[in-house]
Each structure stands twice: as structure tokens, then as C-alpha cells.
Amino acid sequence: MSAVTADGGGFGLDHLPYGVLTTADDGERRVGVRYGDRVLDLASAFPDGGWRAPSLNGFLARGRAAWDSVRAEVRVLLAGGGGEEHLLPLEAVTLHLPFEPRDYVDFYASEQHASNVGRIFRPDAEPLLPNWKHLPVGYHGRAGTVVVSGTGIVRPSGQRKNPSDPAPVFGPTGRLDLEAELGFVVGVGTALGERVPAEAFADHVFGVVGLNDWSARDVQGWEYVPLGPFLGKSFATTVSAWVTPLAALEAAWTDLPGQDPTPLPYLAPGRTRGLAIDVEVEIDGHVVSRPPYASMYWSPAQMLAHLTVNGASLTPGDLFASGTISGRERDQLGSLLELTWGWREPVRVGDGERIALEDGDEVVLRYSAPGTGGGRITLGEVAGRVLPARP
Ligand code: CA
């Protein structure tokens, strides 16, 4: 029996994130809870709980009272030293995409990131466009290409044209990038026409995942005007295998830096609480950046209020992401576009350097946050290796 240390390596009793697993001798997907370096198989520990399911979506739809009572049951079982026969070593399970995203929206909520991109692409203009401080800018991504951590990322091909090129060309992207983000997983849906006010955030959002919004910058740069990101983004978005419930993040809420001008009333000015989640961006085992989520401009509750203010409905498993997290400092930038300042200054990676991601590179995003027990919890990592383009 492997003992769980006081903080369980960030996966102790104060965390207990959810995932979906199979094992070599049981290929049917079921829900599990991570505890230390093991996984509690809920289908085996609570056989009548409906935990044999392809994803968390059914559980997500049940709402906060059910989320809280299941969490309490699991904590009581594990805190009492029970459940030994239902705990599987992490290396004995295969983890799958934990929820089925029906919709996926990506925001652009970091003032530093949006300003940096503005300065890089439009050096002679105001870095932020006029709407940016009045609404959380976002776009709809491709829910069907959200993949679980560990999935290989085939270098996408596409059409691109540098300003100096006489005509567009087609081929593998030469500017593959990462974007370190935080994703929010919706549990309780809404009816078409209904709004979710910022105050109702915790009634609808179940928890968070780490998220890498892989980006083909050369494809993006040619296609994005006037309707926004498309094929430069839609080839893959990686999320962590573990969904951390909001209940585990109660000690992580913090005030965001502040908003000026005051947003419209539906964006709940003054209710700008964010999460003190620290991110690490690693390429081939070397940390290249440490973006702080607490530096974001728009709060998650404001993003949800904005996403639904026109009556767009939510469904269980909906995913919305923060946008690239970039802090003020040079070592807090959440993309290679910014770290290289528009591909001009290579980033040191161990003994080598990078302008953009190369075939074989493994990107790992790591996340940690204050736990309710006084220590820190470690959110699920987001890993992906770049595979060569298809011929
Ligand atoms: Ca993004």
C-alpha cells in the first residue's frame, strides 16, 4: 500500500479531481477520482452510482448539491483509510477525455497577452482594440478536436502568406505555437434564451482544467481577418485528464488587478474575482515561462455572463477557456509568439533554442493553486508531443 503524504503530492484529500479511465482487464470507461498517485475507481467503490459512463457529462448535469455530496462521500471513504481495494495505481489506468465538450469558446482575457499581440502585429497602432475593455472578446472553437493530455499533435498544414510573399502557399505550418490557458467546464445547462448572471457562476460551472490552445500562427495570420481564428486553431486543443472541482479551489479566489472603465452592469462590475493559479510552461523538460492566472483582466464569472447574455444556452460539458495567460514580466508570457517577441528573439530551451515548436518537442503545462488545507494542490498536467506533418 502506498501512503498518501499530507498533501498527496498536490493530490490529497483537499483536491480529489475527476477523470475517466479504463484498465487492461476492463475496457469499459468509468469515472475515477485521483488520490495521491492512485485513482479511486468510483464504479467499483460505489456500484450503484452510475459511474460506468463514457464521460463525466451525466455527473456534471446533476448540479452542485450532487457534486458536493459525492465529494463528501469520497472524502469520508478515503479519510477513513477505506476504499483500498478500489484504488488503482496511476500507471495501471488509461485516462480518457474526461468530459464531452458540446461547445467550446476561447476568450482573450489577459490584458498583457492582448496588448503584446497588438504591439507585435500592429506596432504603429493602439495595442488594444476599442472593444477590448468593454467586453470579454472570444470566439467559438472546435469542440470535436478537444483532446486529452498525452495525445500526439500532428503538425497541421494550411494556407499561409507572409506580407512579402507574392501569393499564398500551402504546406506544414512553420510557426506552431502553444497557448497556456485555463479551461472552465460547465455542469448545469440552461434553456435557450436564459442568461447566467455572474452571481450564478458556481451554480453552473463544475470545475477547471488545464488547457493548451495549439496555434499555427502563419495559418492564423493569413486567415483571421475579418472573422477570427479558424484552421490555425481548430486542429487540436489539449485539456488535462483531471477536472478539478471548484470546491477544491475555494482558497484560490483572489481579486483581479481591476477594471477601468467600469464595464456594463450585466458584466457585474466589482465582482471580479479570479483564481490564484500559477502555471508553468515546459518544453522538453525545461521551464520557459511561469504565467500567473491571477493577472487576468476579465473574471471567469464575467466571461460566462457575457457568453450567455444573448440567450445562448449552455449544455453539460461546455468548455470555455481564458485565453492565453500572460503576466507583466518577460518570463510570464504564455505563448512563443510573445516569448520570442514576434519570432525575433529565440527562447532558450535547455542547451538549444526555439523560435517555434519543432517536431518531437513535448510541451507540458503544469498548474498549482492554494489548497483549502493550507498547502498547494497540483492541477492535472497538459502534455502533448509534436508529431511530423502528414504528407
Ligand atoms: Ca487561445
PDB file of C-alpha atoms in Angstrom, residues 11 15 179-183 209-212 238 240 277-280 291 293 325 364-369 376-382:
ATOM      1  CA  PHE A  11      -3.492  15.318  -4.993  1.00  0.00           C
ATOM      2  CA  HIS A  15      -8.119  18.156  -4.139  1.00  0.00           C
ATOM      3  CA  GLU A 179      -1.043  28.907 -25.575  1.00  0.00           C
ATOM      4  CA  ALA A 180      -1.115  28.307 -21.815  1.00  0.00           C
ATOM      5  CA  GLU A 181      -4.715  28.707 -20.671  1.00  0.00           C
ATOM      6  CA  LEU A 182      -7.211  27.672 -18.036  1.00  0.00           C
ATOM      7  CA  GLY A 183     -10.444  25.956 -19.114  1.00  0.00           C
ATOM      8  CA  VAL A 209      -8.933  22.002 -16.497  1.00  0.00           C
ATOM      9  CA  GLY A 210      -5.524  22.995 -17.793  1.00  0.00           C
ATOM     10  CA  LEU A 211      -5.678  23.813 -21.495  1.00  0.00           C
ATOM     11  CA  ASN A 212      -3.229  24.266 -24.367  1.00  0.00           C
ATOM     12  CA  THR A 238      -5.454  19.723 -25.321  1.00  0.00           C
ATOM     13  CA  SER A 240      -5.850  17.880 -18.683  1.00  0.00           C
ATOM     14  CA  ILE A 277      -3.448  29.546 -10.151  1.00  0.00           C
ATOM     15  CA  ASP A 278       0.214  29.508 -11.171  1.00  0.00           C
ATOM     16  CA  VAL A 279       1.167  27.963 -14.499  1.00  0.00           C
ATOM     17  CA  GLU A 280       4.470  26.575 -15.727  1.00  0.00           C
ATOM     18  CA  PRO A 291       2.274  32.761 -16.309  1.00  0.00           C
ATOM     19  CA  TYR A 293      -3.681  33.351 -13.864  1.00  0.00           C
ATOM     20  CA  ILE A 325      -2.359  33.754 -19.751  1.00  0.00           C
ATOM     21  CA  VAL A 364       3.824  20.268 -20.714  1.00  0.00           C
ATOM     22  CA  LEU A 365       1.712  22.838 -18.879  1.00  0.00           C
ATOM     23  CA  ARG A 366       1.664  22.478 -15.093  1.00  0.00           C
ATOM     24  CA  TYR A 367      -0.729  24.236 -12.742  1.00  0.00           C
ATOM     25  CA  SER A 368      -0.830  24.718  -8.986  1.00  0.00           C
ATOM     26  CA  ALA A 369      -3.096  26.611  -6.614  1.00  0.00           C
ATOM     27  CA  ARG A 376      -0.961  23.654  -2.547  1.00  0.00           C
ATOM     28  CA  ILE A 377      -2.835  21.448  -4.959  1.00  0.00           C
ATOM     29  CA  THR A 378      -1.487  20.389  -8.347  1.00  0.00           C
ATOM     30  CA  LEU A 379      -3.971  20.508 -11.185  1.00  0.00           C
ATOM     31  CA  GLY A 380      -3.781  17.897 -13.933  1.00  0.00           C
ATOM     32  CA  GLU A 381      -0.922  18.490 -16.336  1.00  0.00           C
ATOM     33  CA  VAL A 382      -1.473  19.180 -20.027  1.00  0.00           C
TER      34      VAL A 382
END
